[in-house]
Short mmCIF file of C-alpha atoms and ligand atoms in Angstrom, two decimals:
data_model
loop_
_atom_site.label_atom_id
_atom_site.label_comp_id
_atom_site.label_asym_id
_atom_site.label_seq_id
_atom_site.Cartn_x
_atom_site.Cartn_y
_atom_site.Cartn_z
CA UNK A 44 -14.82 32.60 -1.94
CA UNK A 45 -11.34 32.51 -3.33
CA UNK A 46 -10.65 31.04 -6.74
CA UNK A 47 -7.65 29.82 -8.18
CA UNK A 48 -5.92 28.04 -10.85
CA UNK A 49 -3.51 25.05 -11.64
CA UNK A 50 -2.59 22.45 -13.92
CA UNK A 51 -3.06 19.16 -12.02
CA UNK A 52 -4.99 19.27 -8.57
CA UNK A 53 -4.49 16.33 -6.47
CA UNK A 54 -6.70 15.17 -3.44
CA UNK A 55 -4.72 13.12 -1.02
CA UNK A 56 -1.51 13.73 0.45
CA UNK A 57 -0.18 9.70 0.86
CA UNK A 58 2.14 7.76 -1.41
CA UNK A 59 0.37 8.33 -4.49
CA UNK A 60 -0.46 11.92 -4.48
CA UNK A 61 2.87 12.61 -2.94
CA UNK A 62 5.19 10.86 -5.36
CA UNK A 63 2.79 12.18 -8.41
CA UNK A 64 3.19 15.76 -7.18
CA UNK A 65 7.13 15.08 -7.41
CA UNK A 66 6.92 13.10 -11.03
CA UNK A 67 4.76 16.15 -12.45
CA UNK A 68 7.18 18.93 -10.44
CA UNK A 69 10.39 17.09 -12.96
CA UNK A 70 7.76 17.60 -16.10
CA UNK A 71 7.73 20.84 -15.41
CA UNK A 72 3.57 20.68 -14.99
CA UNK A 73 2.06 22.44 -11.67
CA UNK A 74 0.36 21.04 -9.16
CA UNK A 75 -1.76 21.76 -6.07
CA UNK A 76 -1.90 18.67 -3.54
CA UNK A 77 -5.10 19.19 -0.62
CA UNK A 78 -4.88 16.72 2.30
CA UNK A 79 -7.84 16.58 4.92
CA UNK A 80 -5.74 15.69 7.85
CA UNK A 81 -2.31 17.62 9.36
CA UNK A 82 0.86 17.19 9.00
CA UNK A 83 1.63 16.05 12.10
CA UNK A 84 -1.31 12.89 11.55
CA UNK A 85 -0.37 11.97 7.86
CA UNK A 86 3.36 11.77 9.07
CA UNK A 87 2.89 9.39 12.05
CA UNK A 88 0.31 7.09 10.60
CA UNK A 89 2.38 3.55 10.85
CA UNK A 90 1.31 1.74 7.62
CA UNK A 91 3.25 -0.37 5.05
CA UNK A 92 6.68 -0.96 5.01
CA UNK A 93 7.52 -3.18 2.25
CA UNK A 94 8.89 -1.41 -1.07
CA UNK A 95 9.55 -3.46 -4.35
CA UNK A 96 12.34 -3.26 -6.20
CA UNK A 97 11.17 -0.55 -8.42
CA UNK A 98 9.26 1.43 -5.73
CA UNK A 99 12.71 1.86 -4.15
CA UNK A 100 14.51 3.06 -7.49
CA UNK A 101 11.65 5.20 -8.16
CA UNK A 102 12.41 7.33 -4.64
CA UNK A 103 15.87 7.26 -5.76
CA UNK A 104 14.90 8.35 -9.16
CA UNK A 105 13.08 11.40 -8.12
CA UNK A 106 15.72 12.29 -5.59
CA UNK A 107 14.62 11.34 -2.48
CA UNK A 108 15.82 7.80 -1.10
CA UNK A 109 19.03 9.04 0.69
CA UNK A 110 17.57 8.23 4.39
CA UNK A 111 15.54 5.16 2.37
CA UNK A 112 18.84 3.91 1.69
CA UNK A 113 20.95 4.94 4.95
CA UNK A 114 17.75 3.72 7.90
CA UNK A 115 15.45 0.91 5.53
CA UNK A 116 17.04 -2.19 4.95
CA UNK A 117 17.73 -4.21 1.72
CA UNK A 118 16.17 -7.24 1.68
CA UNK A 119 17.29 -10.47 -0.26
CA UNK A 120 15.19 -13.09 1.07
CA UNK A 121 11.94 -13.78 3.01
CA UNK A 122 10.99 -16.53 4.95
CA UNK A 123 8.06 -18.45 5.07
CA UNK A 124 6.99 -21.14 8.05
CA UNK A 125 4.65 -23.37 8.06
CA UNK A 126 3.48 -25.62 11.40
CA UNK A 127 7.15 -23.90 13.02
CA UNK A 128 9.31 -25.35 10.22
CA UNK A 129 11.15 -22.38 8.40
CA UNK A 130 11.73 -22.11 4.55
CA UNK A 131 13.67 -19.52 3.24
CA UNK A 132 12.54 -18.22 -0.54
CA UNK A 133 16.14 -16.56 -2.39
CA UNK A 134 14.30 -13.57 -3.77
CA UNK A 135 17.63 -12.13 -5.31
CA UNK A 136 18.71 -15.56 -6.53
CA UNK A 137 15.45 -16.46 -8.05
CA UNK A 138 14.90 -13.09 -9.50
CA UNK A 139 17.70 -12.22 -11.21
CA UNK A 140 19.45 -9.72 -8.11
CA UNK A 141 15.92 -7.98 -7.58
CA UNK A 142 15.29 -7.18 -3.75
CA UNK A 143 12.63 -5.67 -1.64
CA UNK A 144 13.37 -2.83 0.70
CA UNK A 145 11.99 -2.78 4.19
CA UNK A 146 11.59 0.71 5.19
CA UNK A 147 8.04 2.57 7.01
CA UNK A 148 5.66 4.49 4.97
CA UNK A 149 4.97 7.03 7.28
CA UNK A 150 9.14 7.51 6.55
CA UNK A 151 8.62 7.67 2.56
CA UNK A 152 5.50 10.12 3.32
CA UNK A 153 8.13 12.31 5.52
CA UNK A 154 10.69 12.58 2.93
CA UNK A 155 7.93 13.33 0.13
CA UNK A 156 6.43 16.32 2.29
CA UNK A 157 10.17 17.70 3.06
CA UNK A 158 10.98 17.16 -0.57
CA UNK A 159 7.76 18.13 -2.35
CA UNK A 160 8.11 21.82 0.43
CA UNK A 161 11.73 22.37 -0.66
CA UNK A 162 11.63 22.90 -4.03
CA UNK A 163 8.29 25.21 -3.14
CA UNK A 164 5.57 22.75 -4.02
CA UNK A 165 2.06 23.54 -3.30
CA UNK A 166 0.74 21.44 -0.12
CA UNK A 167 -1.93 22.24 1.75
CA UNK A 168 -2.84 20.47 4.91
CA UNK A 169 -6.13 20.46 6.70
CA UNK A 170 -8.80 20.97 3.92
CA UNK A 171 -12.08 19.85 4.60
CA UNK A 172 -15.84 19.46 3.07
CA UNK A 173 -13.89 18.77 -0.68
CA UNK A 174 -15.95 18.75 -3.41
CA UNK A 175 -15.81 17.75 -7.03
CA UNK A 176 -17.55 19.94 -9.81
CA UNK A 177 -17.86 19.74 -13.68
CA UNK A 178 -16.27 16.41 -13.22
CA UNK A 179 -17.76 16.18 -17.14
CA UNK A 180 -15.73 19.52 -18.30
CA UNK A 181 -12.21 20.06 -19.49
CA UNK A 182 -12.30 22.71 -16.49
CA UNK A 183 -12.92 20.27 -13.25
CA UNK A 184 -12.95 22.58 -9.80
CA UNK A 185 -12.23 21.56 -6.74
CA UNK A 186 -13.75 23.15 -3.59
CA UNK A 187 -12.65 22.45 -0.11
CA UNK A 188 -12.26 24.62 3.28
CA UNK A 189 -9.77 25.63 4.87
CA UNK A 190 -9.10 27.55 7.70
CA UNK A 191 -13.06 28.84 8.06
CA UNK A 192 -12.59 29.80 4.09
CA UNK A 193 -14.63 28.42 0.91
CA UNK A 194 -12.17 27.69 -1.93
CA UNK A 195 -12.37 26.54 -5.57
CA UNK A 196 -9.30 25.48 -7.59
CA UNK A 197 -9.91 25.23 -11.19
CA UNK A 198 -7.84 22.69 -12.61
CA UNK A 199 -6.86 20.88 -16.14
CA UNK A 200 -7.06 17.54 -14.84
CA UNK A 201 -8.29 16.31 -10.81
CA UNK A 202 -6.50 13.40 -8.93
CA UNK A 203 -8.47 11.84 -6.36
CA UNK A 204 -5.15 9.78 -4.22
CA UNK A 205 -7.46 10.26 -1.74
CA UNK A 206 -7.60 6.45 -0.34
CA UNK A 207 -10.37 3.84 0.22
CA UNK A 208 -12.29 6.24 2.37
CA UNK A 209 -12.23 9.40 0.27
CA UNK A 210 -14.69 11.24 -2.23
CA UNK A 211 -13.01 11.47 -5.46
CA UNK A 212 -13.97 7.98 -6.62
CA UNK A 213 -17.94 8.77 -5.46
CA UNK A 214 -17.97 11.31 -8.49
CA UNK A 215 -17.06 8.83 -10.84
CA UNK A 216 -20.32 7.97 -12.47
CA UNK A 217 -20.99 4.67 -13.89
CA UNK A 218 -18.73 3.13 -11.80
CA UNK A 219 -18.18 -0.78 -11.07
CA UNK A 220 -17.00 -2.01 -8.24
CA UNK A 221 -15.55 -5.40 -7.22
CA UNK A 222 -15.15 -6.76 -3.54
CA UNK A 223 -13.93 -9.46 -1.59
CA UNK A 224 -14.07 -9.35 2.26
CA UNK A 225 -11.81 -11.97 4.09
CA UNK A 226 -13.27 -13.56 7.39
CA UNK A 227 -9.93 -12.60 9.13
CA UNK A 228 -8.03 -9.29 10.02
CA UNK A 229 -4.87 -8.37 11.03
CA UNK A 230 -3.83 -6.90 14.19
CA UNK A 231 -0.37 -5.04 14.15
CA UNK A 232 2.23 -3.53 16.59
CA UNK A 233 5.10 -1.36 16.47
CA UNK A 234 7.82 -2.38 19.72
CA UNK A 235 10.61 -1.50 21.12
CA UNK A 236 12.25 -3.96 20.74
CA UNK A 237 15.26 -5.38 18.29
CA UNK A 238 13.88 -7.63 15.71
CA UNK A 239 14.66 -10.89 15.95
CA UNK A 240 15.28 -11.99 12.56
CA UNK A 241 17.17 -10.19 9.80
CA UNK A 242 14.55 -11.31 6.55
CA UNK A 243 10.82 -10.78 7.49
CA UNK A 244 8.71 -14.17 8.79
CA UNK A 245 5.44 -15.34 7.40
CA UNK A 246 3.94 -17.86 9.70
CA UNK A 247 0.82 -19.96 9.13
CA UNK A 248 -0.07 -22.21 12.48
CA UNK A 249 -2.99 -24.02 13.29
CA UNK A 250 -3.71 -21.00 15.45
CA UNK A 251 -3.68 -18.49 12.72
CA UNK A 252 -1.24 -16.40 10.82
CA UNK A 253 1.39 -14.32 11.91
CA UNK A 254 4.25 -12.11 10.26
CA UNK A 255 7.33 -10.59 11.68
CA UNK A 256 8.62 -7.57 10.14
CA UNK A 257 11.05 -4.88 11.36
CA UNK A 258 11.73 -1.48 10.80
CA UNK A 259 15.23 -0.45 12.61
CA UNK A 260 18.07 -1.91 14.76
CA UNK A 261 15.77 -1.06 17.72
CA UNK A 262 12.17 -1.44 16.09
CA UNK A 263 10.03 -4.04 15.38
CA UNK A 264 6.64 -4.63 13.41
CA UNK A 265 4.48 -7.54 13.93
CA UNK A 266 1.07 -8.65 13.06
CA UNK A 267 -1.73 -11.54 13.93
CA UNK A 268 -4.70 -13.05 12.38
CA UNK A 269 -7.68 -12.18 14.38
CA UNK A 270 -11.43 -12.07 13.94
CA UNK A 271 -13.01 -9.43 11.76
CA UNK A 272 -15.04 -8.47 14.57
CA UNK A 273 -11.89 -8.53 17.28
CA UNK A 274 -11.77 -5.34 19.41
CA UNK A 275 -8.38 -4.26 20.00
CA UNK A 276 -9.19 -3.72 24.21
CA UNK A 277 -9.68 -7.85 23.41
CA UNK A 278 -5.56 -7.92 23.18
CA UNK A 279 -3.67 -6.58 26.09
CA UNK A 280 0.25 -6.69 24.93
CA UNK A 281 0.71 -9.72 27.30
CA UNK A 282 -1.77 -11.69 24.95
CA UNK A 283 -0.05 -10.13 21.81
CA UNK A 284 3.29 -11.82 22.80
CA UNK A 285 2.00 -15.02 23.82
CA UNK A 286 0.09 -15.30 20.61
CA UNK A 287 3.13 -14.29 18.66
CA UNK A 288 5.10 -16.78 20.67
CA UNK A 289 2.95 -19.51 20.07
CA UNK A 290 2.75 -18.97 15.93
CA UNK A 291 6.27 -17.67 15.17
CA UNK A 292 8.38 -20.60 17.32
CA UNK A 293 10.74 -22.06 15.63
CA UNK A 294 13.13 -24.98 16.58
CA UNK A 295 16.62 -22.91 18.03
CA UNK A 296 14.42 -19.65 17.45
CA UNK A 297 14.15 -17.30 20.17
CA UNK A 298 11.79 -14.23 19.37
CA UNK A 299 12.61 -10.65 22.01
CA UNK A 300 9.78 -9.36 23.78
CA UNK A 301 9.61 -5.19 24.42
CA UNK A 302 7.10 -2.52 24.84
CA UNK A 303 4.43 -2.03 22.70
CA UNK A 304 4.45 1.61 20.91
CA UNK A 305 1.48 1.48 19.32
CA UNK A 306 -1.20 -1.78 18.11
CA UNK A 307 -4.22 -1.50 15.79
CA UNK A 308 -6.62 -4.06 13.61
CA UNK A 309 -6.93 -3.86 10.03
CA UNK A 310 -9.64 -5.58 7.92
CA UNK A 311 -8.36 -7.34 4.79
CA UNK A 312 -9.92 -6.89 1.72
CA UNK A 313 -9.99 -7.17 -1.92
CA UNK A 314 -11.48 -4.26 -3.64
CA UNK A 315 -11.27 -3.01 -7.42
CA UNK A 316 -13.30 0.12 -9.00
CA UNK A 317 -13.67 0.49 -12.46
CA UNK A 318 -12.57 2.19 -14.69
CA UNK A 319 -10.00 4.42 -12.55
CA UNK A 320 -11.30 7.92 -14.70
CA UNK A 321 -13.94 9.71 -16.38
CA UNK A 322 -13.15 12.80 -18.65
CA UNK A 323 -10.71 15.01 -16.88
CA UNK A 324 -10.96 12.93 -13.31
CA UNK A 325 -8.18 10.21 -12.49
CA UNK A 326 -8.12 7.59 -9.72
CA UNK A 327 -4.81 6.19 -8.24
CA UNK A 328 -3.91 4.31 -5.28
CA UNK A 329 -6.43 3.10 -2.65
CA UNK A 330 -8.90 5.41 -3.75
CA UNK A 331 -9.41 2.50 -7.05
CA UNK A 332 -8.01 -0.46 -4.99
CA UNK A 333 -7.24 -2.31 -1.95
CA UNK A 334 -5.52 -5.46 -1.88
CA UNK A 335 -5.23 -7.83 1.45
CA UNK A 336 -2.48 -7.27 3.02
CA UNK A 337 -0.06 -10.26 2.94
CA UNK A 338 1.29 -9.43 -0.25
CA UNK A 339 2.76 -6.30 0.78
CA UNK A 340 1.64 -4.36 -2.25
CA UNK A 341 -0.98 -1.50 -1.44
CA UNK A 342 2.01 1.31 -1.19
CA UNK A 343 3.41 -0.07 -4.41
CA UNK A 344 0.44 -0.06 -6.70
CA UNK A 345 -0.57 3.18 -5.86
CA UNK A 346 3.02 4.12 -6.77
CA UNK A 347 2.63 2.37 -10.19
CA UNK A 348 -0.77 3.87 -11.00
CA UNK A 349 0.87 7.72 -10.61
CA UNK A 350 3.66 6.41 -12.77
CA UNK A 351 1.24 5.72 -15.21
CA UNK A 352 -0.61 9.28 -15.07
CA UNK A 353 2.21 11.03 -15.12
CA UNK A 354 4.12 9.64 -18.04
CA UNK A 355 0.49 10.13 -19.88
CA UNK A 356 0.36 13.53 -18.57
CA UNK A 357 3.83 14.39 -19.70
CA UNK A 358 2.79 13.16 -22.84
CA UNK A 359 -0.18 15.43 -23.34
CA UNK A 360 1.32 18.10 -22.09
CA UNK A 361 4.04 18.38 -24.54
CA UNK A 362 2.55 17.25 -27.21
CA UNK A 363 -1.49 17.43 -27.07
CA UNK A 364 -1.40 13.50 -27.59
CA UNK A 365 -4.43 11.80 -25.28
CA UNK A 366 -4.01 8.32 -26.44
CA UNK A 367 -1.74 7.26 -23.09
CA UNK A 368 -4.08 9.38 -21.19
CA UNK A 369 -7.46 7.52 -22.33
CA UNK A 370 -5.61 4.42 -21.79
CA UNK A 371 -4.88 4.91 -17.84
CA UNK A 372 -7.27 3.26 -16.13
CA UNK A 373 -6.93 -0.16 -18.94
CA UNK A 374 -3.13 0.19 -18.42
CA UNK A 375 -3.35 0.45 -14.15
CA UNK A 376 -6.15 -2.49 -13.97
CA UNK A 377 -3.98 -4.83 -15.68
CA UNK A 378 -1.58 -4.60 -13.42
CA UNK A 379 -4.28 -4.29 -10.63
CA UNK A 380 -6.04 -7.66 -11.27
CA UNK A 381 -2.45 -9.26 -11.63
CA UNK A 382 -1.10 -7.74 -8.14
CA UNK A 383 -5.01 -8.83 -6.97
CA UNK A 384 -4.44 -12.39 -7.74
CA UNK A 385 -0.96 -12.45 -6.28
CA UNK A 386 -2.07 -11.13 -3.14
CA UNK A 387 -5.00 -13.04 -2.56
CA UNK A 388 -3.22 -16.20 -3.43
CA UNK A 389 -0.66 -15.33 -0.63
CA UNK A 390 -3.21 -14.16 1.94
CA UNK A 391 -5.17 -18.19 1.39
CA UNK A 392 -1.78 -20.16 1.83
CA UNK A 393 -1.12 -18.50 4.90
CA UNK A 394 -4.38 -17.51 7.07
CA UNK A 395 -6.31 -20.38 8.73
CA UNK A 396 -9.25 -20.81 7.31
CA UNK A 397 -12.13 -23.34 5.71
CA UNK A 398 -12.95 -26.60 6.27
CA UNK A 399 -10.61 -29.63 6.34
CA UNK A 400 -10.72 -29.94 2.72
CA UNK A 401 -9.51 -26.37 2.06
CA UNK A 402 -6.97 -27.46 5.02
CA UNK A 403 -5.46 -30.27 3.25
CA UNK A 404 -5.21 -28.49 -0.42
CA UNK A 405 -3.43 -25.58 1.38
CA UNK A 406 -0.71 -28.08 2.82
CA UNK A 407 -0.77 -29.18 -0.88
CA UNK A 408 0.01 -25.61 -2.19
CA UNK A 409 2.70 -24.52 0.73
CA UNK A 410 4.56 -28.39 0.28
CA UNK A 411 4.79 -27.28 -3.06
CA UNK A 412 6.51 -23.59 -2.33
CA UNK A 413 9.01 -25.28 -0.47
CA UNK A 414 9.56 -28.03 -2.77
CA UNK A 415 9.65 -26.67 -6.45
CA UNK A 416 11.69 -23.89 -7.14
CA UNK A 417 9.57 -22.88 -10.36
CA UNK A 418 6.76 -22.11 -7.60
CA UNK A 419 8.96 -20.41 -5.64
CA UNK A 420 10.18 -18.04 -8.43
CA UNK A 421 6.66 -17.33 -9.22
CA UNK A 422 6.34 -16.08 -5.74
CA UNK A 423 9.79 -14.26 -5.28
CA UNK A 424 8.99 -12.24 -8.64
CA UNK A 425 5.93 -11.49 -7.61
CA UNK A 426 7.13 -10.40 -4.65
CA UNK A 427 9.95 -7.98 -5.40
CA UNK A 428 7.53 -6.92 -8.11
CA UNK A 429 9.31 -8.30 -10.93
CA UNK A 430 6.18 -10.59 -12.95
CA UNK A 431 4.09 -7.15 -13.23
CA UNK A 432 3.54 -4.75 -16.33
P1 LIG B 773 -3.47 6.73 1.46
O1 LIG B 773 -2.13 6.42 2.01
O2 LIG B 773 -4.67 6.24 2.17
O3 LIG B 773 -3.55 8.31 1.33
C1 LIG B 773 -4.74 8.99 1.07
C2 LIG B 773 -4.65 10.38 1.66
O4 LIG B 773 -5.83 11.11 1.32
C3 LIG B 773 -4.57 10.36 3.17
O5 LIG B 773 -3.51 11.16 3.62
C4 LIG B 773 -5.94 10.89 3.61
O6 LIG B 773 -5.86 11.59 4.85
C5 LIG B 773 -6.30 11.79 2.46
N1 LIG B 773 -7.74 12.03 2.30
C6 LIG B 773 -8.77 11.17 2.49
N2 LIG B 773 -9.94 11.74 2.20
C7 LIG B 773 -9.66 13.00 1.80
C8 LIG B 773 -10.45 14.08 1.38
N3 LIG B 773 -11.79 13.96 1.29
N4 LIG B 773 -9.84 15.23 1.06
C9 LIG B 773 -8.49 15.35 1.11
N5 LIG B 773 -7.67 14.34 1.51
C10 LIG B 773 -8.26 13.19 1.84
N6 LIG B 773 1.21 -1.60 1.25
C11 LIG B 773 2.43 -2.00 0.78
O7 LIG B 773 2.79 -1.68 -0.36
N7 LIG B 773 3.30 -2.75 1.53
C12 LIG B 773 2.96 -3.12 2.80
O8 LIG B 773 3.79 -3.73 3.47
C13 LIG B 773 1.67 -2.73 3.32
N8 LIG B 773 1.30 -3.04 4.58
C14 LIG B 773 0.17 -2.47 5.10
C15 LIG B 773 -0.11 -2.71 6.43
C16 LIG B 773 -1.24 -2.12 7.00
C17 LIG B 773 -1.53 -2.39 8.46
C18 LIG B 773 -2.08 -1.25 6.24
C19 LIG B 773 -3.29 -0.57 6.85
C20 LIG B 773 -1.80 -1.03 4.91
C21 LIG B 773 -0.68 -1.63 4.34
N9 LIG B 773 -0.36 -1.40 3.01
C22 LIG B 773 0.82 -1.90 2.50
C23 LIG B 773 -1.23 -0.60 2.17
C24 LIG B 773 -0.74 0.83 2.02
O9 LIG B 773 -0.56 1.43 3.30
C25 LIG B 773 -1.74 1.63 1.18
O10 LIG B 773 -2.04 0.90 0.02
C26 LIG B 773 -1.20 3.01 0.78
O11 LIG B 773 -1.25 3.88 1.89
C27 LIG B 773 -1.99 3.62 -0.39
O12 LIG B 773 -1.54 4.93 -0.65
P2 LIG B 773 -2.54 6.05 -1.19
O13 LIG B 773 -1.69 7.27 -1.35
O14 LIG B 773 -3.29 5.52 -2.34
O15 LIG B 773 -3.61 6.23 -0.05
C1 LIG B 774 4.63 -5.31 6.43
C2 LIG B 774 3.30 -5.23 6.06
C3 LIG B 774 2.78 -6.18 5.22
O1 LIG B 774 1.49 -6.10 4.83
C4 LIG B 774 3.55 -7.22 4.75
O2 LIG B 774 3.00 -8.15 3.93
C5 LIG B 774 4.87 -7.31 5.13
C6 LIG B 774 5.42 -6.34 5.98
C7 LIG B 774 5.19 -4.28 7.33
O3 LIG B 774 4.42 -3.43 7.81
O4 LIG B 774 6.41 -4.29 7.56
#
């Protein structure tokens, strides 16, 4: 059994333990980051790739959005289409200059790890069997595995960033949780193959939804609604394309065809745990909350929530104030519930689904995105992440 010590240990090496790890590192406050999976996996795992405007400035902020900024793209505009007819909503115009950045998460988690290594930051990949003691102390332990070894870590304060499917938010006692399942999921590829429009394309069609994103000169991401239950041998790639060809045409709109890299399906789902601590044990990320996909914000809130924790963590740190710390979890759920209702708004004007009722109010609601520019501000600032907290 080896035992050691650190300030903050953190469960989870994705976005949000990642970019906390960095944020603590400039506060000058240790940290010990376990991940259950390689490097190798955690790196290649092809996620998100939309980044608000102040996820972007925050990976500039803590030094490491140089290949952000020279491979992702800045976005200034998205377009929506409904039954093939195109509308284009001005994010930057409508939002005061505010943009979204297109650029893969498995690319952010890349420059985290080489950044978070360089400067000598404790990472430590394939941990298993981590557990969670005196959860109810100011001296929380973590134990994990690793390499045929039993470990403990005695920390100040625990992070679980370990995601939806982790163990840090089982030792939360008490706990509430709120869910929403969606009778739709989404099945994505990465291609070879030049995108084919320059601002990403949400589609809804009778036949279901589908969204064209990119994610180089040469490489394209795109996704369809399928059945929850779809299995993925269901969808050879020549089915993919015609699918996508079917939902995405547009009049004098030609959409490139290339090899499929990789494909997967992906539930949606709404999901909210509360509250995101007890005592010395914090929550961020998907390990609290999952939001369907359309809105393009589970990357960004998990950034926001570490934002949050560190800036209270800074605070009692220098100055043995716990006021910002006991206020985490009320602080991250507002902005939770907000980001909740935006993206499960967006995610009902653009799959198929209901009855002909629901049908017609839903041509109601995307008429009036296209028509009234108040609604479409209310999207674009939701969007680039300008109408949260
Ligand atoms: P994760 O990225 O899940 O990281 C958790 C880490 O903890 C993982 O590395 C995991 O291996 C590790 N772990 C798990 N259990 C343990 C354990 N017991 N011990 C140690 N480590 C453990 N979000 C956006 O913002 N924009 C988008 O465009 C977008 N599109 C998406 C598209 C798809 C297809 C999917 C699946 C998701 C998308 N998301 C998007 C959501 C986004 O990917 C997640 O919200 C984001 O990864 C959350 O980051 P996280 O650090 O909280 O969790
Ligand atoms: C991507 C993913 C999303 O969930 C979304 O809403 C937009 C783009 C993407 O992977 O590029």
């Amino acid at each position: 059994m080896r035992g050691t010590d650190t300030q903050v240990g953190i469960v989870g090496a994705g976005p949000a333990g990642l970019v906390l790890a960095h944020l603590l590192h400039d506060s000058g406050i240790e940290s010990v980051v376990l991940e259950l999976h390689d490097r190798a996996y955690v790196e290649a795992r092809v996620r998100a790739g939309v980044l608000e405007q102040g996820t972007a400035d925050l990976l500039d902020g803590i030094g490491v959005g140089d290949r952000m900024r020279s491979e992702g793209s800045v976005h200034r505009g998205v377009n929506l289409q409904f039954l093939g007819r195109r509308h284009r909503i001005a994010l930057s115009e409508l939002t005061g200059g505010k943009a979204i950045t297109v650029y893969g998460q498995q690319e952010v988690v890349k420059d985290l790890i080489a950044a978070r290594l360089a400067v000598g930051g404790e990472l430590q990949f394939g941990v298993d069997s981590v557990g969670l003691e005196s959860v109810d102390t100011d001296r929380p332990v973590i134990s994990y595995r690793q390499a045929g070894h039993e470990h403990r870590l005695r920390c100040d304060v625990v992070v679980g960033c370990d995601g939806f499917h982790g163990c840090s938010r089982h030792a939360v006692p008490r706990l509430r949780t709120y869910e929403r399942d969606y009778p739709f999921a989404w099945l994505g590829i990465l291609a070879a193959v030049a995108p084919s429009t320059d601002e990403l394309i949400y589609a809804f069609h009778d036949r279901g939804f589908a969204l064209h994103s990119l994610r180089s000169p040469e490489l394209s991401r795109l996704y369809l609604q399928v059945e929850p239950d779809e299995e993925i041998e269901a969808w050879p790639d020549g089915r993919i394309w015609e699918e996508l060809q079917v939902r995405l045409a547009s009049e004098g709109w030609t959409l490139a065809e290339g090899p499929v890299l990789e494909k997967g399906i992906t539930a949606l789902r709404s999901f909210v745990a509360e509250p995101m601590q007890h005592a010395r044990l914090f929550l961020a990320g998907d390990a609290a909350h999952i939001v369907p996909a359309t809105g393009a914000k589970g990357m960004n809130l998990a950034v926001a929530d570490v934002v949050v924790l560190a800036r209270a963590l800074d605070t009692w740190y220098r100055t043995g104030r716990e006021d910002e710390l006991r206020a985490y979890s009320a602080t991250c759920l507002r902005r939770v519930w907000r980001v909740q209702e935006f993206s499960m708004w967006m995610t009902m004007l653009m799959h198929r689904h209901g009855d002909a009722f629901t049908r017609r109010v839903q041509a109601a609601s995307q008429a009036y995105v296209c028509e009234s520019e108040a609604a479409a501000r209310c999207l674009a600032e939701s969007y680039v992440g300008a109408a949260t907290l």
